[in-house]
DNA sequence: TTGTAGGCGTTATCAA
DNA sequence: TTGATAACGCCTACAA
């Protein structure tokens, strides 16, 4: 009753609550935040009451330092505005919420140096887990690797999305199989020539998708005329398509972009060149982001359950006995790849 | 030299660094994190060296409790997967990064109860700022209001996006003007009848856009045949379009959706009904999200500089002497609203 | 079951 | 300039 500073609603500290309820700090802590309950019901009541009369909200930073770790789940993406990452984020957000965890998002802009820097900053938060959604490369950056280990050392669980990288937990999507299914299906629709719009080699996701597609398409009797590399973005797709057009694109050719983002860029470029997807040229993508169903012609794509990927990633962080699962992909054939007479 | 526990890389604490460098905790703190410098260069050097030899990363939680506040900027959105919010997020992410702040994103799903709950959780983080992107309603929820005040009480700056709400800093976009410009322009293109696809009244953004459009369109000689209300989402757009179709849509009518998300839903629905936007029916949206340029026909829309909105919001949080600015909107006329002979 | 007290990693005050 | 040391808000043995 010494410094009875009447703090305004919402600024109360645990000590204030304890005083208001007439119990000790420890007791208040136990009923409000502690796990195993062993407090008399009458006290519980009073503390709870005092707490919401004062609008108490625990200071999570303080909790974090006391506990030696926060319940923060960090999501690392290349670019939030990219629908691919946005949809994954939505899944992570939902699951994190369900698990009573906070979520923070950091962006790398696909730059390993920046990724390492961001990871280091994240490490300062002592996160419960880190989800690496920005794609892994076959030979990871040394600094990044170092940070990943350090985070693990501090008790954080690091999860990689998409492709299995050494050591970490991962939520796999079977990129190779998806590519293969698509290649087979489009071979079956009568396509015999394909041009691939790909990102620079070295990214696991890219390599897997490409391999799978080549396997499926050639097995179905098709052949790959060319692979054009450009950044793994919408602009990259446009760029690669430009290169393809310059190199010459025979009617009836299938253009396969390794992501829908690239495919959308390609679609626009194609149109700008006065040609129409689904007519003389066919176009297919990968990811099946929401927008792919909106364009005209609707885009054929390999469906990746992005939100589920995000949710699984959170499970991978949270579940003690996580077993790596591989999410099945399926193909969605749409108007951008109409069946054509074999010939 | 007592407990020389050789911690592994990345797990070092400030004390470890100090010991390694042979200086006091205080000194180490000063060179590594403190602002105003008053440490001998030789010491600076040694501390820095020790720090990165040990891979030291400051525990931000500890910093937060010591400082009584974190450098966290929280972004509150309805749904991250929605491109509108995703693009704003990207802007916030970039600016937050520039300002050396962390960013966290929470989602409300457009539910005020949930919004209040999330704000309360956020309050526990003692954030530097909170950006409210999920749209404000004319008469805000009481609990939400309470939380907003509490956050302010704790030193956080709350910023509202889109429409000015009482008391808080805000990044305005001139929705009314945007709507008016569009109405005027389309009136000028010869449209005489319009049906509006709107969200439930009460949301400031909605009301402003609607008012502006009506003013602009009627001034140009058009008239509003009907306003169909449905949720402010893609599905809502489809729903509202369905209602409009059932009510009967005369050829030559302009359908104006109050957001691109709704417009895209409407577009799909329209097509499902066998009618094509840009031919007998015209369609326009609002926001000009990336996807709007991809669909066919490309969607006429009011351009909102979403990323810039996000960046400005961060400035509003950070700048001590922030003056509310209103971002100008512009219209992008595209193929979904071709000029038509007046008649 | 409850309360006391020490500790978590940092910052900041105040002597030295 | 540097270094003890007291906060910061909370958790948790440990003792009562």
PDB file of N, CA and C in Angstrom, chain B residues 191 193-195 197 225 241 244-245 248-256 266-267 270-271 273-284 297 299 335-338 340:
ATOM      1  N   UNK B 191     -21.372   5.127 -69.979  1.00  0.00           N
ATOM      2  CA  UNK B 191     -22.246   4.261 -69.185  1.00  0.00           C
ATOM      3  C   UNK B 191     -23.329   5.080 -68.518  1.00  0.00           C
ATOM      4  N   UNK B 193     -26.027   3.242 -66.677  1.00  0.00           N
ATOM      5  CA  UNK B 193     -26.629   2.466 -65.591  1.00  0.00           C
ATOM      6  C   UNK B 193     -25.548   1.706 -64.841  1.00  0.00           C
ATOM      7  N   UNK B 194     -25.631   1.736 -63.532  1.00  0.00           N
ATOM      8  CA  UNK B 194     -24.638   0.997 -62.762  1.00  0.00           C
ATOM      9  C   UNK B 194     -25.279   0.218 -61.624  1.00  0.00           C
ATOM     10  N   UNK B 195     -24.658  -0.908 -61.359  1.00  0.00           N
ATOM     11  CA  UNK B 195     -25.049  -1.715 -60.208  1.00  0.00           C
ATOM     12  C   UNK B 195     -23.804  -1.812 -59.344  1.00  0.00           C
ATOM     13  N   UNK B 197     -21.579  -3.504 -56.277  1.00  0.00           N
ATOM     14  CA  UNK B 197     -21.382  -4.657 -55.404  1.00  0.00           C
ATOM     15  C   UNK B 197     -20.638  -4.151 -54.187  1.00  0.00           C
ATOM     16  N   UNK B 225     -28.660   1.722 -60.380  1.00  0.00           N
ATOM     17  CA  UNK B 225     -29.864   0.898 -60.387  1.00  0.00           C
ATOM     18  C   UNK B 225     -30.038   0.117 -59.100  1.00  0.00           C
ATOM     19  N   UNK B 241     -22.704 -10.681 -57.084  1.00  0.00           N
ATOM     20  CA  UNK B 241     -22.935 -10.733 -58.517  1.00  0.00           C
ATOM     21  C   UNK B 241     -24.092 -11.673 -58.835  1.00  0.00           C
ATOM     22  N   UNK B 244     -27.129  -9.875 -58.291  1.00  0.00           N
ATOM     23  CA  UNK B 244     -27.356  -8.905 -59.359  1.00  0.00           C
ATOM     24  C   UNK B 244     -27.895  -9.590 -60.609  1.00  0.00           C
ATOM     25  N   UNK B 245     -27.340 -10.742 -60.915  1.00  0.00           N
ATOM     26  CA  UNK B 245     -27.785 -11.468 -62.097  1.00  0.00           C
ATOM     27  C   UNK B 245     -29.231 -11.916 -61.940  1.00  0.00           C
ATOM     28  N   UNK B 248     -31.545  -9.369 -62.568  1.00  0.00           N
ATOM     29  CA  UNK B 248     -31.593  -8.976 -63.969  1.00  0.00           C
ATOM     30  C   UNK B 248     -30.605  -7.863 -64.271  1.00  0.00           C
ATOM     31  N   UNK B 249     -29.773  -8.111 -65.277  1.00  0.00           N
ATOM     32  CA  UNK B 249     -28.731  -7.144 -65.597  1.00  0.00           C
ATOM     33  C   UNK B 249     -28.853  -6.790 -67.073  1.00  0.00           C
ATOM     34  N   UNK B 250     -29.291  -5.601 -67.339  1.00  0.00           N
ATOM     35  CA  UNK B 250     -29.451  -5.210 -68.740  1.00  0.00           C
ATOM     36  C   UNK B 250     -28.101  -5.048 -69.418  1.00  0.00           C
ATOM     37  N   UNK B 251     -28.026  -5.402 -70.663  1.00  0.00           N
ATOM     38  CA  UNK B 251     -26.788  -5.179 -71.413  1.00  0.00           C
ATOM     39  C   UNK B 251     -26.392  -3.714 -71.329  1.00  0.00           C
ATOM     40  N   UNK B 252     -25.133  -3.497 -71.231  1.00  0.00           N
ATOM     41  CA  UNK B 252     -24.668  -2.115 -71.163  1.00  0.00           C
ATOM     42  C   UNK B 252     -24.535  -1.599 -69.748  1.00  0.00           C
ATOM     43  N   UNK B 253     -24.918  -2.428 -68.811  1.00  0.00           N
ATOM     44  CA  UNK B 253     -24.811  -1.992 -67.423  1.00  0.00           C
ATOM     45  C   UNK B 253     -23.372  -2.085 -66.932  1.00  0.00           C
ATOM     46  N   UNK B 254     -23.002  -1.146 -66.098  1.00  0.00           N
ATOM     47  CA  UNK B 254     -21.691  -1.172 -65.465  1.00  0.00           C
ATOM     48  C   UNK B 254     -21.830  -1.775 -64.070  1.00  0.00           C
ATOM     49  N   UNK B 255     -21.005  -2.779 -63.795  1.00  0.00           N
ATOM     50  CA  UNK B 255     -20.996  -3.336 -62.449  1.00  0.00           C
ATOM     51  C   UNK B 255     -19.744  -2.831 -61.756  1.00  0.00           C
ATOM     52  N   UNK B 256     -19.943  -2.153 -60.648  1.00  0.00           N
ATOM     53  CA  UNK B 256     -18.798  -1.609 -59.914  1.00  0.00           C
ATOM     54  C   UNK B 256     -18.684  -2.326 -58.572  1.00  0.00           C
ATOM     55  N   UNK B 266     -16.697 -11.580 -58.766  1.00  0.00           N
ATOM     56  CA  UNK B 266     -17.813 -11.251 -59.649  1.00  0.00           C
ATOM     57  C   UNK B 266     -17.514 -11.680 -61.082  1.00  0.00           C
ATOM     58  N   UNK B 267     -16.290 -11.453 -61.470  1.00  0.00           N
ATOM     59  CA  UNK B 267     -15.882 -11.807 -62.829  1.00  0.00           C
ATOM     60  C   UNK B 267     -16.096 -13.290 -63.087  1.00  0.00           C
ATOM     61  N   UNK B 270     -19.776 -14.081 -63.243  1.00  0.00           N
ATOM     62  CA  UNK B 270     -20.351 -13.585 -64.486  1.00  0.00           C
ATOM     63  C   UNK B 270     -20.077 -14.575 -65.606  1.00  0.00           C
ATOM     64  N   UNK B 271     -18.845 -15.016 -65.637  1.00  0.00           N
ATOM     65  CA  UNK B 271     -18.455 -15.939 -66.689  1.00  0.00           C
ATOM     66  C   UNK B 271     -19.214 -17.251 -66.546  1.00  0.00           C
ATOM     67  N   UNK B 273     -22.030 -17.555 -65.598  1.00  0.00           N
ATOM     68  CA  UNK B 273     -23.393 -17.336 -66.078  1.00  0.00           C
ATOM     69  C   UNK B 273     -23.411 -17.151 -67.594  1.00  0.00           C
ATOM     70  N   UNK B 274     -22.266 -17.322 -68.195  1.00  0.00           N
ATOM     71  CA  UNK B 274     -22.210 -17.247 -69.651  1.00  0.00           C
ATOM     72  C   UNK B 274     -22.129 -15.842 -70.209  1.00  0.00           C
ATOM     73  N   UNK B 275     -21.838 -14.889 -69.373  1.00  0.00           N
ATOM     74  CA  UNK B 275     -21.728 -13.521 -69.894  1.00  0.00           C
ATOM     75  C   UNK B 275     -20.298 -13.051 -69.720  1.00  0.00           C
ATOM     76  N   UNK B 276     -19.912 -12.151 -70.558  1.00  0.00           N
ATOM     77  CA  UNK B 276     -18.515 -11.757 -70.532  1.00  0.00           C
ATOM     78  C   UNK B 276     -18.346 -10.279 -70.179  1.00  0.00           C
ATOM     79  N   UNK B 277     -17.464 -10.042 -69.205  1.00  0.00           N
ATOM     80  CA  UNK B 277     -17.188  -8.656 -68.833  1.00  0.00           C
ATOM     81  C   UNK B 277     -16.501  -7.957 -69.996  1.00  0.00           C
ATOM     82  N   UNK B 278     -16.854  -6.712 -70.205  1.00  0.00           N
ATOM     83  CA  UNK B 278     -16.246  -5.963 -71.294  1.00  0.00           C
ATOM     84  C   UNK B 278     -17.064  -6.083 -72.564  1.00  0.00           C
ATOM     85  N   UNK B 279     -18.041  -6.990 -72.561  1.00  0.00           N
ATOM     86  CA  UNK B 279     -18.912  -7.074 -73.737  1.00  0.00           C
ATOM     87  C   UNK B 279     -20.283  -6.520 -73.353  1.00  0.00           C
ATOM     88  N   UNK B 280     -21.222  -7.385 -73.017  1.00  0.00           N
ATOM     89  CA  UNK B 280     -22.510  -6.772 -72.708  1.00  0.00           C
ATOM     90  C   UNK B 280     -22.546  -6.142 -71.317  1.00  0.00           C
ATOM     91  N   UNK B 281     -21.643  -6.604 -70.465  1.00  0.00           N
ATOM     92  CA  UNK B 281     -21.581  -6.040 -69.119  1.00  0.00           C
ATOM     93  C   UNK B 281     -20.183  -5.474 -68.882  1.00  0.00           C
ATOM     94  N   UNK B 282     -20.099  -4.343 -68.230  1.00  0.00           N
ATOM     95  CA  UNK B 282     -18.786  -3.785 -67.899  1.00  0.00           C
ATOM     96  C   UNK B 282     -18.524  -4.019 -66.415  1.00  0.00           C
ATOM     97  N   UNK B 283     -17.257  -4.096 -66.062  1.00  0.00           N
ATOM     98  CA  UNK B 283     -16.930  -4.386 -64.665  1.00  0.00           C
ATOM     99  C   UNK B 283     -15.745  -3.542 -64.213  1.00  0.00           C
ATOM    100  N   UNK B 284     -15.874  -2.960 -63.042  1.00  0.00           N
ATOM    101  CA  UNK B 284     -14.767  -2.174 -62.497  1.00  0.00           C
ATOM    102  C   UNK B 284     -14.580  -2.504 -61.025  1.00  0.00           C
ATOM    103  N   UNK B 297     -11.077  -9.849 -69.389  1.00  0.00           N
ATOM    104  CA  UNK B 297     -10.370  -8.632 -69.767  1.00  0.00           C
ATOM    105  C   UNK B 297      -9.702  -8.009 -68.550  1.00  0.00           C
ATOM    106  N   UNK B 299      -8.857  -5.611 -65.708  1.00  0.00           N
ATOM    107  CA  UNK B 299      -9.889  -4.959 -64.909  1.00  0.00           C
ATOM    108  C   UNK B 299      -9.632  -3.465 -64.699  1.00  0.00           C
ATOM    109  N   UNK B 335      -9.669  -2.884 -70.207  1.00  0.00           N
ATOM    110  CA  UNK B 335     -10.619  -3.471 -71.159  1.00  0.00           C
ATOM    111  C   UNK B 335     -11.965  -3.893 -70.590  1.00  0.00           C
ATOM    112  N   UNK B 336     -12.047  -3.990 -69.284  1.00  0.00           N
ATOM    113  CA  UNK B 336     -13.316  -4.455 -68.727  1.00  0.00           C
ATOM    114  C   UNK B 336     -14.401  -3.382 -68.787  1.00  0.00           C
ATOM    115  N   UNK B 337     -13.989  -2.167 -69.133  1.00  0.00           N
ATOM    116  CA  UNK B 337     -14.969  -1.085 -69.275  1.00  0.00           C
ATOM    117  C   UNK B 337     -14.699  -0.301 -70.556  1.00  0.00           C
ATOM    118  N   UNK B 338     -14.936  -0.928 -71.689  1.00  0.00           N
ATOM    119  CA  UNK B 338     -14.680  -0.252 -72.968  1.00  0.00           C
ATOM    120  C   UNK B 338     -15.611   0.949 -73.132  1.00  0.00           C
ATOM    121  N   UNK B 340     -18.362   3.098 -74.652  1.00  0.00           N
ATOM    122  CA  UNK B 340     -19.534   2.669 -75.415  1.00  0.00           C
ATOM    123  C   UNK B 340     -20.308   3.899 -75.915  1.00  0.00           C
TER     124      UNK B 340
END
